[in-house]
Amino acid sequence: MSNQRLNVAVVGATGAVGEQILNLLEKRNFPIAKLKLLSSARSAGTSISFKGQNIIVEEATPDSFEGIDIALFSAGGDVSKELVPHAVRHGAVCIDNTNAFRMDPNTPLVVPEVNESKIDEHQGVIANPNCSTIQMVAALKPLRDRYGIDRIIVSTYQAVSGAGSRAIDEMKRQSKEVLAGNKVEPQILPVNSLPVKHQIAFNAIPQIDKFQDNGYTLEEMKMVRETKKIFDDESIDVTATCVRIPVVYGHSESVYVELKDDYDLEDVKQLIADAPGVVLVDDPATQSYPLATEAAGKNEVFVGRLRRDLGHSRGLNMWIVSDNLLKGAAWNAVQIAEIIAAKKASERA
Amino acid sequence: MSNQRLNVAVVGATGAVGEQILNLLEKRNFPIAKLKLLSSARSAGTSISFKGQNIIVEEATPDSFEGIDIALFSAGGDVSKELVPHAVRHGAVCIDNTNAFRMDPNTPLVVPEVNESKIDEHQGVIANPNCSTIQMVAALKPLRDRYGIDRIIVSTYQAVSGAGSRAIDEMKRQSKEVLAGNKVEPQILPVNSLPVKHQIAFNAIPQIDKFQDNGYTLEEMKMVRETKKIFDDESIDVTATCVRIPVVYGHSESVYVELKDDYDLEDVKQLIADAPGVVLVDDPATQSYPLATEAAGKNEVFVGRLRRDLGHSRGLNMWIVSDNLLKGAAWNAVQIAEIIAAKKASERA
């Protein structure tokens, strides 16, 4: 077995997603020979416990990747742009959780439940899609296979953890201030690098990431472009409104989908119930539907509120919830890593 | 002037909406001869200050309405069903804020900015639409006049104040518990009269009001039916997903509208900017868009994030925010009362 163990690097090991990646590598008993934890110079020197051993986080540099088989990146787009090419040069397969390579035509954009086979086409980099895209396409995949999809109109209800640990702290701090009757001074959200800040506590902010020239935010355009790429179908129309709400973990999405063919609602429910990685939670009689608080900490995508548009026979409303740090980031990346590890093992066998 | 003053009754005077109605009647200097405050037996006896005078709240009974010119009801559908007919019998014009008469073919359903002229058709009762419907149709009215509307797909982000004062208390209490690391025991939301409760703090609950046989909630069906009635157009397709989020005051809505004619986006912005009761807040460069925290306490409907669906030339995304207790309830009712008062004054003149 020892020749099947891999040298793994986690870049951004001290971040919110990095922490979940390490949890999953440990819990899933990933076949690790050597684990290298990397971060910015600021966080280097931190000690992180993994399977009972303390590992010192090192500063990520172009030479950090010698001998690494798989590198998982979640330290921001700029870090990936700089360091992923060096990791590839050293022979590592990079699973990148940032926006840096997602739309690169030579980089597969993978949600294993949807397009696992694309992993084989990688040229050193596999991109992990945006959190809000992953959970949506995982839920829509069985419907697309059976009925085809004409268009998607999605409105999101996104958790602050998607903006990192500091955004979580800010929301909790603001909530306490508002509950105490004090004024708040927003410092991070909606976008840390932009000048204007808005209160997130007890509010809904219709901006995630920067505005593009077309009036959409980058987050909204990610949902549009990535959905087309993952389904390998430019003809699917997607339009999105992405909104940050005061939730810690778990993105919720109100998704309206217009299928190509007439559908049977009971069949749709069965397809969702049978889909890998997807859980149907849909029983009005017991007020059962997916909730962010219940999806938090779980790897699956939860789907409910399935109902026919009363005006359009091919229109379907659904409510899709998943933990944005798990299936939306760390778990999708570790799934890909497991698939690569299995391939490497069978190649060597 | 004294013969133009009216006897006014407020039913549900101690509730969240009743309180706002009294604030507005005072602030707007409504021409009141006598003000009668009515409530359930439970709240009767409470003293409420109005223009420096303390008024004792009385129990609402069938005989409470003798001599009343205008009665504003916001004490729940059952109270309206029972007492509105008595108020009408006594000659009062009733402005009903509940769901009791909205779909009654003999009852006008009025948003003054949209269909003020319907007030003249009343037979004693004018219905105030549902909060989430009011702000949407007020914003869509100028677009419908200019371009026509084919269909509306709306997802809401609704404040807990829509479920009453006890729901606000519950959300604040739960928020404190979660921030202190304690478990919460939901008692009111999503629907007080139903057995299953869900945590609202740091969550998003896709259920407002009871489920109907078609899988939609009553809140969602209100948006469908009331929009058609207010626009007097059964051909408009509306589909809705209504969601409660941890916000105190102010409903936000992600509205996708497909117009009948091709539109010019700058013209749409100008139409919104010029519409009565509607304020355009839409400048990506300064991260300006409507926010619940900024709409709270204001009478207007705020609209922003206007942008073209990149896949459908007649598709338009917008973000509509308004204080659900004001334009969504009390202010719309007082607007109607002011119009009736002006008519009565000119009749007597």
Coordinates of N, CA, C and O in Angstrom, one line a residue, chain B residues 166-273:
Chain B
R166 N -44.2 39.3 18.1 CA -43.6 38.2 18.8 C -42.5 37.5 18.0 O -41.6 36.9 18.6
A167 N -42.7 37.6 16.7 CA -41.6 37.0 15.8 C -40.3 37.8 15.9 O -39.2 37.2 15.9
I168 N -40.5 39.1 16.0 CA -39.3 40.0 16.2 C -38.6 39.6 17.5 O -37.4 39.4 17.5
D169 N -39.4 39.5 18.6 CA -38.8 39.1 19.8 C -38.1 37.7 19.8 O -37.0 37.6 20.3
E170 N -38.7 36.8 19.1 CA -38.2 35.5 19.0 C -36.8 35.5 18.2 O -35.8 34.9 18.6
M171 N -36.8 36.3 17.1 CA -35.5 36.3 16.4 C -34.4 36.9 17.2 O -33.3 36.5 17.2
K172 N -34.7 38.0 17.9 CA -33.7 38.6 18.7 C -33.2 37.7 19.8 O -32.0 37.6 20.1
R173 N -34.2 37.0 20.5 CA -33.8 36.1 21.6 C -33.0 35.0 21.0 O -31.9 34.6 21.6
Q174 N -33.4 34.4 19.9 CA -32.6 33.3 19.3 C -31.2 33.8 18.9 O -30.2 33.0 19.1
S175 N -31.1 35.0 18.3 CA -29.8 35.5 17.9 C -28.8 35.6 19.1 O -27.7 35.2 19.0
K176 N -29.3 36.1 20.2 CA -28.5 36.2 21.4 C -28.1 34.8 21.9 O -26.9 34.6 22.3
E177 N -29.0 33.8 21.8 CA -28.6 32.5 22.3 C -27.6 31.9 21.4 O -26.6 31.3 21.9
V178 N -27.7 32.0 20.1 CA -26.7 31.4 19.2 C -25.4 32.1 19.4 O -24.4 31.4 19.4
L179 N -25.4 33.4 19.5 CA -24.1 34.1 19.7 C -23.4 33.7 21.0 O -22.2 33.8 21.1
A180 N -24.2 33.3 22.0 CA -23.7 32.9 23.3 C -23.3 31.4 23.2 O -22.9 30.8 24.2
G181 N -23.6 30.8 22.1 CA -23.2 29.3 21.9 C -24.2 28.4 22.5 O -23.9 27.2 22.7
N182 N -25.4 28.9 22.7 CA -26.5 28.0 23.3 C -27.4 27.5 22.2 O -27.5 28.0 21.1
K183 N -28.1 26.5 22.5 CA -29.1 25.9 21.6 C -30.4 26.8 21.7 O -30.7 27.4 22.7
V184 N -31.2 26.8 20.6 CA -32.4 27.6 20.6 C -33.6 26.6 20.5 O -33.5 25.5 20.0
E185 N -34.7 27.1 21.1 CA -36.0 26.3 21.0 C -37.0 27.2 20.3 O -37.7 27.9 20.9
P186 N -37.1 27.1 18.9 CA -38.0 27.9 18.2 C -39.5 27.7 18.7 O -39.9 26.5 18.9
Q187 N -40.2 28.8 18.8 CA -41.6 28.6 19.3 C -42.7 29.3 18.4 O -43.8 29.0 18.5
I188 N -42.3 30.2 17.5 CA -43.3 30.9 16.7 C -43.1 30.7 15.2 O -44.1 30.3 14.5
L189 N -42.0 31.0 14.7 CA -41.8 30.9 13.2 C -41.5 29.4 12.8 O -41.0 28.6 13.6
P190 N -41.8 29.0 11.6 CA -42.3 29.9 10.5 C -43.8 30.3 10.6 O -44.1 31.4 10.1
V191 N -44.6 29.4 11.2 CA -46.1 29.8 11.2 C -46.6 29.4 12.6 O -46.5 28.3 13.0
N192 N -47.0 30.4 13.3 CA -47.4 30.3 14.7 C -48.4 29.2 14.9 O -48.3 28.4 15.9
S193 N -49.4 29.0 14.0 CA -50.4 28.1 14.3 C -50.1 26.6 13.8 O -50.9 25.7 14.0
L194 N -48.9 26.4 13.3 CA -48.5 25.1 12.8 C -47.6 24.4 13.8 O -46.9 25.1 14.5
P195 N -47.5 23.1 13.8 CA -46.8 22.4 14.9 C -45.3 22.5 14.7 O -44.6 22.6 15.8
V196 N -44.7 22.5 13.5 CA -43.3 22.4 13.4 C -42.7 23.9 13.4 O -43.2 24.7 12.7
K197 N -41.6 24.1 14.2 CA -41.0 25.4 14.3 C -39.5 25.2 13.8 O -38.9 24.2 14.0
H198 N -39.0 26.3 13.2 CA -37.6 26.3 12.8 C -36.9 27.5 13.3 O -37.5 28.6 13.5
Q199 N -35.6 27.4 13.5 CA -34.8 28.5 13.9 C -34.7 29.6 12.8 O -34.5 29.2 11.6
I200 N -35.0 30.8 13.1 CA -34.9 31.9 12.2 C -33.5 32.6 12.3 O -33.0 33.1 11.3
A201 N -32.9 32.6 13.5 CA -31.6 33.3 13.7 C -30.6 32.7 12.8 O -30.4 31.4 12.8
F202 N -29.9 33.5 12.0 CA -28.8 33.0 11.1 C -29.3 31.8 10.2 O -28.6 30.8 10.1
N203 N -30.4 32.0 9.7 CA -31.0 31.0 8.8 C -31.9 31.6 7.8 O -32.1 32.8 7.8
A204 N -32.4 30.8 6.8 CA -33.3 31.3 5.8 C -34.4 30.2 5.7 O -34.1 29.0 5.4
I205 N -35.6 30.6 6.0 CA -36.7 29.6 6.0 C -37.6 29.8 4.8 O -38.3 30.8 4.7
P206 N -37.7 28.8 3.9 CA -38.5 28.9 2.7 C -40.0 28.6 2.9 O -40.5 27.8 2.2
Q207 N -40.5 29.1 4.0 CA -41.9 28.9 4.2 C -42.5 30.2 4.9 O -42.1 30.5 6.1
I208 N -43.4 30.8 4.3 CA -44.2 31.9 4.9 C -45.7 31.6 4.7 O -46.1 31.5 3.6
D209 N -46.4 31.4 5.8 CA -47.8 31.0 5.9 C -47.9 29.5 5.4 O -46.9 28.8 5.2
K210 N -49.1 29.0 5.5 CA -49.3 27.6 5.3 C -49.2 27.1 3.8 O -49.4 27.9 2.9
F211 N -48.8 25.8 3.7 CA -48.8 25.2 2.4 C -50.2 25.0 1.8 O -51.1 24.6 2.5
Q212 N -50.3 25.2 0.5 CA -51.5 24.9 -0.2 C -51.4 23.6 -0.9 O -50.3 23.0 -1.0
D213 N -52.5 23.0 -1.4 CA -52.4 21.7 -2.1 C -51.4 21.7 -3.3 O -50.9 20.6 -3.6
N214 N -51.2 22.8 -3.9 CA -50.4 22.8 -5.1 C -48.9 22.9 -4.7 O -48.0 23.1 -5.6
G215 N -48.5 22.9 -3.5 CA -47.1 22.9 -3.1 C -46.6 24.3 -2.8 O -45.5 24.5 -2.3
Y216 N -47.3 25.3 -3.2 CA -47.0 26.7 -2.9 C -47.5 27.1 -1.5 O -48.5 26.5 -1.0
T217 N -46.8 28.0 -0.8 CA -47.3 28.6 0.4 C -48.4 29.6 0.1 O -48.5 30.1 -1.0
L218 N -49.2 29.9 1.1 CA -50.3 30.9 0.9 C -49.6 32.3 0.5 O -50.1 33.0 -0.3
E219 N -48.5 32.6 1.2 CA -47.8 33.9 0.8 C -47.4 33.9 -0.7 O -47.6 34.9 -1.3
E220 N -46.9 32.8 -1.2 CA -46.6 32.7 -2.6 C -47.8 32.9 -3.5 O -47.8 33.6 -4.5
M221 N -48.9 32.2 -3.1 CA -50.1 32.3 -3.9 C -50.7 33.7 -3.8 O -51.4 34.2 -4.8
K222 N -50.5 34.4 -2.7 CA -51.0 35.8 -2.6 C -50.3 36.6 -3.7 O -50.9 37.4 -4.3
M223 N -49.0 36.4 -3.8 CA -48.2 37.2 -4.8 C -48.7 36.9 -6.2 O -48.8 37.8 -7.0
V224 N -49.0 35.7 -6.4 CA -49.5 35.3 -7.8 C -50.9 35.9 -8.1 O -51.1 36.7 -9.0
R225 N -51.8 35.7 -7.2 CA -53.2 36.1 -7.4 C -53.4 37.6 -7.3 O -54.1 38.2 -8.1
E226 N -52.8 38.2 -6.3 CA -53.0 39.7 -6.1 C -52.4 40.5 -7.2 O -52.9 41.5 -7.6
T227 N -51.2 40.0 -7.7 CA -50.6 40.8 -8.8 C -51.5 40.8 -10.0 O -51.7 41.9 -10.6
K228 N -52.1 39.7 -10.3 CA -53.0 39.6 -11.5 C -54.2 40.6 -11.2 O -54.7 41.3 -12.1
K229 N -54.7 40.5 -10.0 CA -55.9 41.3 -9.7 C -55.6 42.8 -9.7 O -56.4 43.6 -10.3
I230 N -54.5 43.2 -9.1 CA -54.2 44.6 -9.1 C -53.9 45.2 -10.5 O -54.3 46.3 -10.8
F231 N -53.2 44.4 -11.3 CA -52.9 44.8 -12.7 C -54.2 44.6 -13.6 O -54.1 44.9 -14.8
D232 N -55.2 43.9 -13.0 CA -56.4 43.6 -13.8 C -56.0 42.9 -15.0 O -56.5 43.3 -16.1
D233 N -55.2 41.9 -14.9 CA -54.7 41.2 -16.1 C -54.3 39.7 -15.7 O -53.3 39.4 -15.1
E234 N -55.3 38.8 -16.0 CA -55.0 37.4 -15.7 C -53.9 36.8 -16.5 O -53.5 35.7 -16.3
S235 N -53.5 37.5 -17.6 CA -52.5 36.9 -18.5 C -51.1 37.0 -18.0 O -50.2 36.4 -18.6
I236 N -50.9 37.8 -17.0 CA -49.5 37.9 -16.4 C -49.2 36.7 -15.7 O -49.9 36.3 -14.7
D237 N -48.1 36.0 -16.0 CA -47.7 34.8 -15.3 C -46.8 35.3 -14.1 O -45.9 36.0 -14.3
V238 N -47.1 34.8 -13.0 CA -46.3 35.1 -11.8 C -46.0 33.8 -11.1 O -46.9 32.9 -10.9
T239 N -44.7 33.6 -10.7 CA -44.4 32.5 -9.8 C -43.4 33.0 -8.8 O -42.6 33.9 -9.0
A240 N -43.6 32.5 -7.5 CA -43.0 33.1 -6.4 C -42.4 32.1 -5.4 O -42.9 31.0 -5.3
T241 N -41.3 32.5 -4.8 CA -40.7 31.7 -3.7 C -40.5 32.7 -2.6 O -39.7 33.6 -2.7
C242 N -41.2 32.4 -1.5 CA -41.2 33.4 -0.4 C -40.4 32.8 0.8 O -40.6 31.7 1.3
V243 N -39.4 33.6 1.2 CA -38.4 33.2 2.2 C -38.3 34.2 3.3 O -38.2 35.4 3.1
R244 N -38.3 33.6 4.6 CA -38.1 34.5 5.7 C -36.6 34.5 6.1 O -36.0 33.4 6.1
I245 N -36.0 35.7 6.3 CA -34.6 35.8 6.7 C -34.5 36.6 7.9 O -35.4 37.3 8.3
P246 N -33.4 36.6 8.6 CA -33.2 37.3 9.8 C -33.0 38.8 9.6 O -31.9 39.3 9.8
V247 N -34.0 39.5 9.2 CA -34.1 40.9 9.1 C -35.3 41.4 9.9 O -36.3 40.7 10.0
V248 N -35.2 42.5 10.6 CA -36.3 43.0 11.4 C -37.3 43.7 10.6 O -38.5 43.3 10.5
Y249 N -36.9 44.8 9.9 CA -37.9 45.6 9.0 C -37.3 45.6 7.6 O -36.2 45.9 7.4
G250 N -38.2 45.5 6.6 CA -37.9 45.7 5.2 C -37.8 44.4 4.5 O -37.0 43.5 4.8
H251 N -38.7 44.2 3.5 CA -38.7 43.0 2.6 C -37.8 43.4 1.4 O -38.0 44.5 0.8
S252 N -37.0 42.5 1.0 CA -36.2 42.6 -0.2 C -36.7 41.6 -1.2 O -37.2 40.5 -0.8
E253 N -36.7 41.9 -2.5 CA -37.2 41.0 -3.5 C -36.2 41.0 -4.7 O -35.9 42.0 -5.2
S254 N -35.9 39.8 -5.1 CA -35.2 39.6 -6.4 C -36.2 39.3 -7.4 O -36.9 38.2 -7.4
V255 N -36.5 40.2 -8.3 CA -37.6 40.1 -9.2 C -37.0 40.0 -10.7 O -36.2 40.9 -11.1
Y256 N -37.4 38.9 -11.3 CA -37.1 38.8 -12.7 C -38.4 39.0 -13.5 O -39.4 38.4 -13.2
V257 N -38.3 40.0 -14.4 CA -39.5 40.3 -15.2 C -39.2 40.2 -16.7 O -38.2 40.6 -17.2
E258 N -40.1 39.5 -17.4 CA -40.0 39.5 -18.8 C -41.0 40.4 -19.4 O -42.3 40.2 -19.3
L259 N -40.6 41.5 -20.1 CA -41.5 42.5 -20.6 C -42.0 42.0 -22.0 O -41.5 41.0 -22.6
K260 N -43.1 42.6 -22.4 CA -43.7 42.2 -23.7 C -42.9 42.8 -24.9 O -42.8 42.1 -25.9
D261 N -42.4 44.0 -24.7 CA -41.6 44.6 -25.8 C -40.1 44.7 -25.4 O -39.8 44.7 -24.3
D262 N -39.3 44.8 -26.4 CA -37.9 45.1 -26.2 C -37.8 46.5 -25.5 O -38.6 47.4 -25.7
Y263 N -36.8 46.5 -24.6 CA -36.7 47.7 -23.7 C -35.3 48.3 -23.8 O -34.4 47.7 -24.2
D264 N -35.3 49.6 -23.4 CA -34.0 50.3 -23.3 C -33.7 50.4 -21.8 O -34.6 50.9 -21.0
L265 N -32.6 49.9 -21.4 CA -32.3 49.9 -19.9 C -32.2 51.3 -19.3 O -32.7 51.5 -18.2
E266 N -31.7 52.3 -20.0 CA -31.6 53.6 -19.5 C -33.1 54.2 -19.3 O -33.3 54.9 -18.4
D267 N -33.9 53.8 -20.3 CA -35.3 54.3 -20.2 C -36.0 53.6 -19.0 O -36.7 54.3 -18.2
V268 N -35.7 52.4 -18.7 CA -36.3 51.7 -17.6 C -35.8 52.4 -16.3 O -36.6 52.6 -15.4
K269 N -34.6 52.8 -16.2 CA -34.1 53.4 -15.0 C -34.8 54.8 -14.8 O -35.2 55.2 -13.7
Q270 N -35.0 55.5 -15.9 CA -35.7 56.8 -15.9 C -37.1 56.6 -15.4 O -37.7 57.4 -14.6
L271 N -37.8 55.5 -16.0 CA -39.2 55.3 -15.6 C -39.3 55.0 -14.1 O -40.2 55.5 -13.4
I272 N -38.3 54.2 -13.6 CA -38.3 53.9 -12.1 C -38.1 55.2 -11.3 O -38.7 55.5 -10.3
A273 N -37.1 56.0 -11.8 CA -36.8 57.2 -11.1 C -37.9 58.2 -11.0 O -38.1 58.9 -10.1

